[in-house]
Amino acid sequence: MSEKIKLMSHLVAGYPTDELALTAARALIAGGADILEIQLPFSDPSADGPAIQAACTKVLERKYRTADGLKFIETIHKENPDIPIYIMSYGSLIYTPGVKEFCKKAAAAGVKGMIIPDLPFDFDEGLTEACKENGMINIPVAAPSMSEERLAKLAGAGFPYIYAALRTGITGTDTTIDENTLKFLEKVGKEGSKIYGGFGISNGNQSAALASSVDAVVAGSVFVRLITENMENGEKLYEAVKSKAKEITHSN
């Protein structure tokens, strides 16, 4: 039996409804997800592919607000207090109410970490500090497009975890795990930060190729697509998402 692979799974809060999003979260956990990365819907995402962009648009059409997303997170946290939840969103969403205020509310909802791709690790508007004050971690994003010098600076900045985007561009299309990918991951983790690696991960072969180079594999668009395909039937949605999580984690 192959060893279980640690999975951080991505979910858009409130998509397609709060009830079905909760069904999907339960399915992910039942399928072996170790961490939930929950995206607060954003109107102009810079790194998200078509599946996640469309999901965000659908949720925002319902006048979904940050407070609704935090309430959704709180519901999941109360059901699954041992599963770490990270918020993924964009800078303006947390900057508008004030970074400190946002982090305080996120922590109160049960959030353990923040992933904000458009806030650079060294100009983060006080996010790292605000996370520390509230018992959370800031997880900066490393991309292969970074210069060697900047990548080395991030690797040596002392973050406990770094999210490594496995390629440039938008997520949702398949990523090939090759020698260059593994070399990039080696550089990101060179100074001891643990790595979450993702972007275009959709099957067990990819997660197996990545597993020894990361602390957890990240998968997102694949689950959003399954939710979209099965949103008319909650039971089918649950089974499809759970089954894919099992495949990616190599769980029985």
PDB file of C-alpha atoms in Angstrom:
ATOM      1  CA  MET A   1       0.000   0.000   0.000  1.00  0.00           C
ATOM      2  CA  SER A   2       1.377   3.429  -0.926  1.00  0.00           C
ATOM      3  CA  GLU A   3       1.774   5.934   1.881  1.00  0.00           C
ATOM      4  CA  LYS A   4      -0.963   8.552   2.248  1.00  0.00           C
ATOM      5  CA  ILE A   5      -0.062  11.895   0.694  1.00  0.00           C
ATOM      6  CA  LYS A   6      -0.892  15.030   2.647  1.00  0.00           C
ATOM      7  CA  LEU A   7      -3.428  17.213   0.835  1.00  0.00           C
ATOM      8  CA  MET A   8      -4.373  20.857   1.112  1.00  0.00           C
ATOM      9  CA  SER A   9      -7.607  21.202  -0.838  1.00  0.00           C
ATOM     10  CA  HIS A  10      -9.018  24.435  -2.189  1.00  0.00           C
ATOM     11  CA  LEU A  11     -12.676  25.382  -1.873  1.00  0.00           C
ATOM     12  CA  VAL A  12     -14.537  28.586  -2.812  1.00  0.00           C
ATOM     13  CA  ALA A  13     -16.664  29.726   0.150  1.00  0.00           C
ATOM     14  CA  GLY A  14     -20.370  29.602  -0.676  1.00  0.00           C
ATOM     15  CA  TYR A  15     -20.026  27.854  -4.044  1.00  0.00           C
ATOM     16  CA  PRO A  16     -22.500  27.018  -5.465  1.00  0.00           C
ATOM     17  CA  THR A  17     -24.494  27.457  -2.236  1.00  0.00           C
ATOM     18  CA  ASP A  18     -23.361  27.422   1.384  1.00  0.00           C
ATOM     19  CA  GLU A  19     -25.060  24.065   1.848  1.00  0.00           C
ATOM     20  CA  LEU A  20     -23.361  22.421  -1.152  1.00  0.00           C
ATOM     21  CA  ALA A  21     -20.028  24.032  -0.280  1.00  0.00           C
ATOM     22  CA  LEU A  22     -20.364  22.472   3.167  1.00  0.00           C
ATOM     23  CA  THR A  23     -21.133  19.108   1.529  1.00  0.00           C
ATOM     24  CA  ALA A  24     -17.952  19.503  -0.539  1.00  0.00           C
ATOM     25  CA  ALA A  25     -15.884  20.379   2.558  1.00  0.00           C
ATOM     26  CA  ARG A  26     -17.167  17.273   4.336  1.00  0.00           C
ATOM     27  CA  ALA A  27     -16.373  15.165   1.256  1.00  0.00           C
ATOM     28  CA  LEU A  28     -12.827  16.540   1.062  1.00  0.00           C
ATOM     29  CA  ILE A  29     -12.192  15.699   4.714  1.00  0.00           C
ATOM     30  CA  ALA A  30     -13.751  12.225   4.303  1.00  0.00           C
ATOM     31  CA  GLY A  31     -11.485  11.685   1.271  1.00  0.00           C
ATOM     32  CA  GLY A  32      -8.342  12.462   3.254  1.00  0.00           C
ATOM     33  CA  ALA A  33      -7.781  16.230   2.961  1.00  0.00           C
ATOM     34  CA  ASP A  34      -5.549  17.389   5.829  1.00  0.00           C
ATOM     35  CA  ILE A  35      -5.955  21.153   5.359  1.00  0.00           C
ATOM     36  CA  LEU A  36      -8.760  23.212   3.829  1.00  0.00           C
ATOM     37  CA  GLU A  37      -7.736  26.297   1.844  1.00  0.00           C
ATOM     38  CA  ILE A  38     -10.946  28.309   1.618  1.00  0.00           C
ATOM     39  CA  GLN A  39     -11.110  31.113  -0.896  1.00  0.00           C
ATOM     40  CA  LEU A  40     -13.118  34.215  -0.139  1.00  0.00           C
ATOM     41  CA  PRO A  41     -14.680  35.097  -3.519  1.00  0.00           C
ATOM     42  CA  PHE A  42     -13.005  37.982  -5.300  1.00  0.00           C
ATOM     43  CA  SER A  43     -14.140  39.872  -8.392  1.00  0.00           C
ATOM     44  CA  ASP A  44     -10.811  40.216 -10.196  1.00  0.00           C
ATOM     45  CA  PRO A  45      -8.503  37.345  -9.229  1.00  0.00           C
ATOM     46  CA  SER A  46      -5.018  37.441 -10.735  1.00  0.00           C
ATOM     47  CA  ALA A  47      -3.973  33.797 -10.420  1.00  0.00           C
ATOM     48  CA  ASP A  48      -7.214  31.836 -10.699  1.00  0.00           C
ATOM     49  CA  GLY A  49      -8.160  29.928 -13.816  1.00  0.00           C
ATOM     50  CA  PRO A  50     -11.617  29.783 -15.438  1.00  0.00           C
ATOM     51  CA  ALA A  51     -13.141  27.214 -13.042  1.00  0.00           C
ATOM     52  CA  ILE A  52     -12.373  29.209  -9.897  1.00  0.00           C
ATOM     53  CA  GLN A  53     -13.112  32.585 -11.528  1.00  0.00           C
ATOM     54  CA  ALA A  54     -16.556  31.355 -12.623  1.00  0.00           C
ATOM     55  CA  ALA A  55     -17.235  29.982  -9.130  1.00  0.00           C
ATOM     56  CA  CYS A  56     -16.296  33.319  -7.523  1.00  0.00           C
ATOM     57  CA  THR A  57     -18.530  35.220  -9.959  1.00  0.00           C
ATOM     58  CA  LYS A  58     -21.491  32.952  -9.160  1.00  0.00           C
ATOM     59  CA  VAL A  59     -21.084  33.481  -5.425  1.00  0.00           C
ATOM     60  CA  LEU A  60     -20.627  37.250  -5.742  1.00  0.00           C
ATOM     61  CA  GLU A  61     -23.830  37.461  -7.802  1.00  0.00           C
ATOM     62  CA  ARG A  62     -25.611  36.426  -4.594  1.00  0.00           C
ATOM     63  CA  LYS A  63     -24.205  39.560  -2.873  1.00  0.00           C
ATOM     64  CA  TYR A  64     -21.964  37.262  -0.801  1.00  0.00           C
ATOM     65  CA  ARG A  65     -19.816  39.236   1.604  1.00  0.00           C
ATOM     66  CA  THR A  66     -16.641  38.571   3.607  1.00  0.00           C
ATOM     67  CA  ALA A  67     -18.790  38.164   6.737  1.00  0.00           C
ATOM     68  CA  ASP A  68     -20.701  35.342   4.978  1.00  0.00           C
ATOM     69  CA  GLY A  69     -17.409  33.630   4.090  1.00  0.00           C
ATOM     70  CA  LEU A  70     -16.175  33.847   7.676  1.00  0.00           C
ATOM     71  CA  LYS A  71     -19.474  32.449   8.950  1.00  0.00           C
ATOM     72  CA  PHE A  72     -19.112  29.539   6.499  1.00  0.00           C
ATOM     73  CA  ILE A  73     -15.547  28.914   7.745  1.00  0.00           C
ATOM     74  CA  GLU A  74     -16.726  29.025  11.351  1.00  0.00           C
ATOM     75  CA  THR A  75     -19.336  26.330  10.610  1.00  0.00           C
ATOM     76  CA  ILE A  76     -16.675  24.012   9.132  1.00  0.00           C
ATOM     77  CA  HIS A  77     -14.262  24.733  11.981  1.00  0.00           C
ATOM     78  CA  LYS A  78     -16.842  23.879  14.643  1.00  0.00           C
ATOM     79  CA  GLU A  79     -17.574  20.567  12.902  1.00  0.00           C
ATOM     80  CA  ASN A  80     -13.888  19.759  12.324  1.00  0.00           C
ATOM     81  CA  PRO A  81     -11.798  21.569  14.951  1.00  0.00           C
ATOM     82  CA  ASP A  82      -8.704  19.459  14.167  1.00  0.00           C
ATOM     83  CA  ILE A  83      -8.578  20.368  10.459  1.00  0.00           C
ATOM     84  CA  PRO A  84      -6.508  23.532   9.867  1.00  0.00           C
ATOM     85  CA  ILE A  85      -8.301  26.110   7.716  1.00  0.00           C
ATOM     86  CA  TYR A  86      -6.407  28.720   5.689  1.00  0.00           C
ATOM     87  CA  ILE A  87      -8.018  31.679   3.967  1.00  0.00           C
ATOM     88  CA  MET A  88      -6.950  32.349   0.404  1.00  0.00           C
ATOM     89  CA  SER A  89      -7.908  35.722  -1.040  1.00  0.00           C
ATOM     90  CA  TYR A  90      -6.483  38.946  -2.411  1.00  0.00           C
ATOM     91  CA  GLY A  91      -4.963  42.015  -0.802  1.00  0.00           C
ATOM     92  CA  SER A  92      -7.730  44.554  -1.295  1.00  0.00           C
ATOM     93  CA  LEU A  93     -10.261  42.325   0.463  1.00  0.00           C
ATOM     94  CA  ILE A  94      -8.254  42.305   3.673  1.00  0.00           C
ATOM     95  CA  TYR A  95      -6.771  45.783   3.294  1.00  0.00           C
ATOM     96  CA  THR A  96     -10.145  47.536   2.985  1.00  0.00           C
ATOM     97  CA  PRO A  97     -11.414  46.690   6.502  1.00  0.00           C
ATOM     98  CA  GLY A  98      -7.853  46.965   7.858  1.00  0.00           C
ATOM     99  CA  VAL A  99      -5.371  44.082   7.999  1.00  0.00           C
ATOM    100  CA  LYS A 100      -5.366  43.870  11.801  1.00  0.00           C
ATOM    101  CA  GLU A 101      -9.142  43.931  12.018  1.00  0.00           C
ATOM    102  CA  PHE A 102      -9.496  41.312   9.296  1.00  0.00           C
ATOM    103  CA  CYS A 103      -6.981  38.961  10.940  1.00  0.00           C
ATOM    104  CA  LYS A 104      -8.749  39.315  14.278  1.00  0.00           C
ATOM    105  CA  LYS A 105     -12.084  38.296  12.714  1.00  0.00           C
ATOM    106  CA  ALA A 106     -10.503  35.453  10.718  1.00  0.00           C
ATOM    107  CA  ALA A 107      -8.846  33.997  13.821  1.00  0.00           C
ATOM    108  CA  ALA A 108     -12.136  34.221  15.729  1.00  0.00           C
ATOM    109  CA  ALA A 109     -13.767  32.147  12.958  1.00  0.00           C
ATOM    110  CA  GLY A 110     -11.140  29.412  13.395  1.00  0.00           C
ATOM    111  CA  VAL A 111      -8.670  30.342  10.636  1.00  0.00           C
ATOM    112  CA  LYS A 112      -5.069  29.180  11.144  1.00  0.00           C
ATOM    113  CA  GLY A 113      -3.310  30.841   8.209  1.00  0.00           C
ATOM    114  CA  MET A 114      -3.552  33.351   5.361  1.00  0.00           C
ATOM    115  CA  ILE A 115      -2.535  32.935   1.715  1.00  0.00           C
ATOM    116  CA  ILE A 116      -2.711  36.284  -0.101  1.00  0.00           C
ATOM    117  CA  PRO A 117      -0.856  35.886  -3.437  1.00  0.00           C
ATOM    118  CA  ASP A 118      -0.748  39.576  -4.377  1.00  0.00           C
ATOM    119  CA  LEU A 119       0.833  40.737  -1.111  1.00  0.00           C
ATOM    120  CA  PRO A 120       4.630  40.298  -1.503  1.00  0.00           C
ATOM    121  CA  PHE A 121       6.358  38.715   1.493  1.00  0.00           C
ATOM    122  CA  ASP A 122       8.486  41.813   2.138  1.00  0.00           C
ATOM    123  CA  PHE A 123       5.725  44.426   1.560  1.00  0.00           C
ATOM    124  CA  ASP A 124       2.767  42.689   3.128  1.00  0.00           C
ATOM    125  CA  GLU A 125       0.948  45.666   4.714  1.00  0.00           C
ATOM    126  CA  GLY A 126       1.599  44.201   8.178  1.00  0.00           C
ATOM    127  CA  LEU A 127      -0.045  40.843   7.408  1.00  0.00           C
ATOM    128  CA  THR A 128       2.687  38.628   8.904  1.00  0.00           C
ATOM    129  CA  GLU A 129       2.661  40.614  12.141  1.00  0.00           C
ATOM    130  CA  ALA A 130      -1.155  40.685  12.348  1.00  0.00           C
ATOM    131  CA  CYS A 131      -1.245  36.922  11.796  1.00  0.00           C
ATOM    132  CA  LYS A 132       1.252  36.359  14.629  1.00  0.00           C
ATOM    133  CA  GLU A 133      -0.769  38.566  16.980  1.00  0.00           C
ATOM    134  CA  ASN A 134      -3.811  36.369  16.336  1.00  0.00           C
ATOM    135  CA  GLY A 135      -2.212  32.922  16.471  1.00  0.00           C
ATOM    136  CA  MET A 136      -2.154  32.464  12.699  1.00  0.00           C
ATOM    137  CA  ILE A 137       0.590  32.173  10.084  1.00  0.00           C
ATOM    138  CA  ASN A 138       1.096  34.133   6.885  1.00  0.00           C
ATOM    139  CA  ILE A 139       1.967  31.777   4.017  1.00  0.00           C
ATOM    140  CA  PRO A 140       3.703  33.717   1.219  1.00  0.00           C
ATOM    141  CA  VAL A 141       3.660  32.512  -2.377  1.00  0.00           C
ATOM    142  CA  ALA A 142       6.796  31.599  -4.346  1.00  0.00           C
ATOM    143  CA  ALA A 143       6.633  31.422  -8.147  1.00  0.00           C
ATOM    144  CA  PRO A 144       9.124  30.065 -10.711  1.00  0.00           C
ATOM    145  CA  SER A 145       9.166  33.526 -12.332  1.00  0.00           C
ATOM    146  CA  MET A 146      10.962  34.984  -9.273  1.00  0.00           C
ATOM    147  CA  SER A 147      14.599  35.952  -9.719  1.00  0.00           C
ATOM    148  CA  GLU A 148      17.157  33.700  -8.027  1.00  0.00           C
ATOM    149  CA  GLU A 149      18.016  36.549  -5.651  1.00  0.00           C
ATOM    150  CA  ARG A 150      14.399  37.154  -4.620  1.00  0.00           C
ATOM    151  CA  LEU A 151      13.686  33.447  -4.234  1.00  0.00           C
ATOM    152  CA  ALA A 152      16.720  33.109  -1.940  1.00  0.00           C
ATOM    153  CA  LYS A 153      15.505  36.109   0.072  1.00  0.00           C
ATOM    154  CA  LEU A 154      12.053  34.525   0.538  1.00  0.00           C
ATOM    155  CA  ALA A 155      13.551  31.125   1.412  1.00  0.00           C
ATOM    156  CA  GLY A 156      15.677  32.769   4.092  1.00  0.00           C
ATOM    157  CA  ALA A 157      12.951  34.996   5.554  1.00  0.00           C
ATOM    158  CA  GLY A 158      11.972  32.499   8.258  1.00  0.00           C
ATOM    159  CA  PHE A 159       8.405  31.675   7.231  1.00  0.00           C
ATOM    160  CA  PRO A 160       7.260  28.310   8.655  1.00  0.00           C
ATOM    161  CA  TYR A 161       5.445  27.504   5.389  1.00  0.00           C
ATOM    162  CA  ILE A 162       5.697  28.756   1.810  1.00  0.00           C
ATOM    163  CA  TYR A 163       3.158  28.071  -0.921  1.00  0.00           C
ATOM    164  CA  ALA A 164       5.081  27.151  -4.068  1.00  0.00           C
ATOM    165  CA  ALA A 165       3.144  27.762  -7.281  1.00  0.00           C
ATOM    166  CA  LEU A 166       4.524  25.077  -9.582  1.00  0.00           C
ATOM    167  CA  ARG A 167       4.376  27.253 -12.672  1.00  0.00           C
ATOM    168  CA  THR A 168       3.557  30.791 -13.742  1.00  0.00           C
ATOM    169  CA  GLY A 169       0.215  31.883 -15.173  1.00  0.00           C
ATOM    170  CA  ILE A 170      -3.211  30.814 -13.946  1.00  0.00           C
ATOM    171  CA  THR A 171      -4.227  27.654 -12.163  1.00  0.00           C
ATOM    172  CA  GLY A 172      -6.557  24.992 -13.512  1.00  0.00           C
ATOM    173  CA  THR A 173      -4.591  23.546 -16.418  1.00  0.00           C
ATOM    174  CA  ASP A 174      -2.447  20.462 -15.975  1.00  0.00           C
ATOM    175  CA  THR A 175       1.043  20.877 -14.597  1.00  0.00           C
ATOM    176  CA  THR A 176       3.912  18.586 -15.531  1.00  0.00           C
ATOM    177  CA  ILE A 177       6.133  17.666 -12.590  1.00  0.00           C
ATOM    178  CA  ASP A 178       9.621  17.576 -14.070  1.00  0.00           C
ATOM    179  CA  GLU A 179      13.214  18.085 -12.967  1.00  0.00           C
ATOM    180  CA  ASN A 180      12.864  21.874 -13.125  1.00  0.00           C
ATOM    181  CA  THR A 181       9.819  21.723 -10.835  1.00  0.00           C
ATOM    182  CA  LEU A 182      11.708  19.678  -8.261  1.00  0.00           C
ATOM    183  CA  LYS A 183      14.754  21.988  -8.446  1.00  0.00           C
ATOM    184  CA  PHE A 184      12.493  24.989  -7.868  1.00  0.00           C
ATOM    185  CA  LEU A 185      10.920  23.316  -4.810  1.00  0.00           C
ATOM    186  CA  GLU A 186      14.394  22.546  -3.477  1.00  0.00           C
ATOM    187  CA  LYS A 187      15.334  26.243  -3.688  1.00  0.00           C
ATOM    188  CA  VAL A 188      12.119  27.342  -1.963  1.00  0.00           C
ATOM    189  CA  GLY A 189      12.698  24.977   0.958  1.00  0.00           C
ATOM    190  CA  LYS A 190      16.449  25.456   1.135  1.00  0.00           C
ATOM    191  CA  GLU A 191      16.442  27.330   4.470  1.00  0.00           C
ATOM    192  CA  GLY A 192      13.979  25.051   6.258  1.00  0.00           C
ATOM    193  CA  SER A 193      10.504  26.389   5.404  1.00  0.00           C
ATOM    194  CA  LYS A 194       7.976  23.632   4.763  1.00  0.00           C
ATOM    195  CA  ILE A 195       6.442  23.684   1.302  1.00  0.00           C
ATOM    196  CA  TYR A 196       2.885  23.468   0.043  1.00  0.00           C
ATOM    197  CA  GLY A 197       3.104  22.735  -3.675  1.00  0.00           C
ATOM    198  CA  GLY A 198       0.286  23.202  -6.132  1.00  0.00           C
ATOM    199  CA  PHE A 199      -1.129  24.740  -9.329  1.00  0.00           C
ATOM    200  CA  GLY A 200      -2.755  22.378 -11.811  1.00  0.00           C
ATOM    201  CA  ILE A 201      -2.705  19.236  -9.646  1.00  0.00           C
ATOM    202  CA  SER A 202      -5.620  17.014 -10.626  1.00  0.00           C
ATOM    203  CA  ASN A 203      -4.616  13.357 -10.276  1.00  0.00           C
ATOM    204  CA  GLY A 204      -2.798  10.769  -8.188  1.00  0.00           C
ATOM    205  CA  ASN A 205       0.188  10.487 -10.540  1.00  0.00           C
ATOM    206  CA  GLN A 206       1.012  14.171 -10.130  1.00  0.00           C
ATOM    207  CA  SER A 207       0.647  14.056  -6.349  1.00  0.00           C
ATOM    208  CA  ALA A 208       2.877  10.967  -6.178  1.00  0.00           C
ATOM    209  CA  ALA A 209       5.557  12.757  -8.235  1.00  0.00           C
ATOM    210  CA  LEU A 210       5.414  15.753  -5.885  1.00  0.00           C
ATOM    211  CA  ALA A 211       4.961  14.053  -2.521  1.00  0.00           C
ATOM    212  CA  SER A 212       8.596  13.654  -1.476  1.00  0.00           C
ATOM    213  CA  SER A 213       9.391  17.328  -2.245  1.00  0.00           C
ATOM    214  CA  VAL A 214       6.538  19.007  -0.349  1.00  0.00           C
ATOM    215  CA  ASP A 215       4.864  18.928   3.043  1.00  0.00           C
ATOM    216  CA  ALA A 216       1.451  18.880   1.329  1.00  0.00           C
ATOM    217  CA  VAL A 217       0.163  18.768  -2.232  1.00  0.00           C
ATOM    218  CA  VAL A 218      -2.343  21.510  -3.104  1.00  0.00           C
ATOM    219  CA  ALA A 219      -5.312  20.829  -5.403  1.00  0.00           C
ATOM    220  CA  GLY A 220      -8.121  23.230  -6.194  1.00  0.00           C
ATOM    221  CA  SER A 221      -9.575  23.659  -9.672  1.00  0.00           C
ATOM    222  CA  VAL A 222     -10.126  19.912 -10.008  1.00  0.00           C
ATOM    223  CA  PHE A 223     -12.487  19.997  -7.024  1.00  0.00           C
ATOM    224  CA  VAL A 224     -14.241  23.173  -8.179  1.00  0.00           C
ATOM    225  CA  ARG A 225     -14.908  21.517 -11.555  1.00  0.00           C
ATOM    226  CA  LEU A 226     -16.344  18.416  -9.845  1.00  0.00           C
ATOM    227  CA  ILE A 227     -18.607  20.612  -7.718  1.00  0.00           C
ATOM    228  CA  THR A 228     -19.773  22.443 -10.857  1.00  0.00           C
ATOM    229  CA  GLU A 229     -20.479  19.173 -12.704  1.00  0.00           C
ATOM    230  CA  ASN A 230     -22.455  17.685  -9.812  1.00  0.00           C
ATOM    231  CA  MET A 231     -24.201  20.672  -8.251  1.00  0.00           C
ATOM    232  CA  GLU A 232     -27.660  19.338  -9.123  1.00  0.00           C
ATOM    233  CA  ASN A 233     -27.191  16.329  -6.847  1.00  0.00           C
ATOM    234  CA  GLY A 234     -25.650  16.663  -3.389  1.00  0.00           C
ATOM    235  CA  GLU A 235     -24.978  12.919  -3.010  1.00  0.00           C
ATOM    236  CA  LYS A 236     -23.177  12.694  -6.369  1.00  0.00           C
ATOM    237  CA  LEU A 237     -21.192  15.819  -5.520  1.00  0.00           C
ATOM    238  CA  TYR A 238     -20.127  14.318  -2.195  1.00  0.00           C
ATOM    239  CA  GLU A 239     -19.035  11.007  -3.771  1.00  0.00           C
ATOM    240  CA  ALA A 240     -17.198  12.642  -6.700  1.00  0.00           C
ATOM    241  CA  VAL A 241     -15.236  15.034  -4.469  1.00  0.00           C
ATOM    242  CA  LYS A 242     -14.458  12.369  -1.862  1.00  0.00           C
ATOM    243  CA  SER A 243     -13.287   9.932  -4.555  1.00  0.00           C
ATOM    244  CA  LYS A 244     -10.955  12.498  -6.159  1.00  0.00           C
ATOM    245  CA  ALA A 245      -9.507  13.449  -2.755  1.00  0.00           C
ATOM    246  CA  LYS A 246      -8.801   9.764  -2.105  1.00  0.00           C
ATOM    247  CA  GLU A 247      -7.080   9.444  -5.479  1.00  0.00           C
ATOM    248  CA  ILE A 248      -4.843  12.466  -4.858  1.00  0.00           C
ATOM    249  CA  THR A 249      -3.983  11.397  -1.294  1.00  0.00           C
ATOM    250  CA  HIS A 250      -3.626   7.727  -2.259  1.00  0.00           C
ATOM    251  CA  SER A 251      -5.990   6.819   0.581  1.00  0.00           C
ATOM    252  CA  ASN A 252      -7.866   3.523   0.566  1.00  0.00           C
TER     253      ASN A 252
END
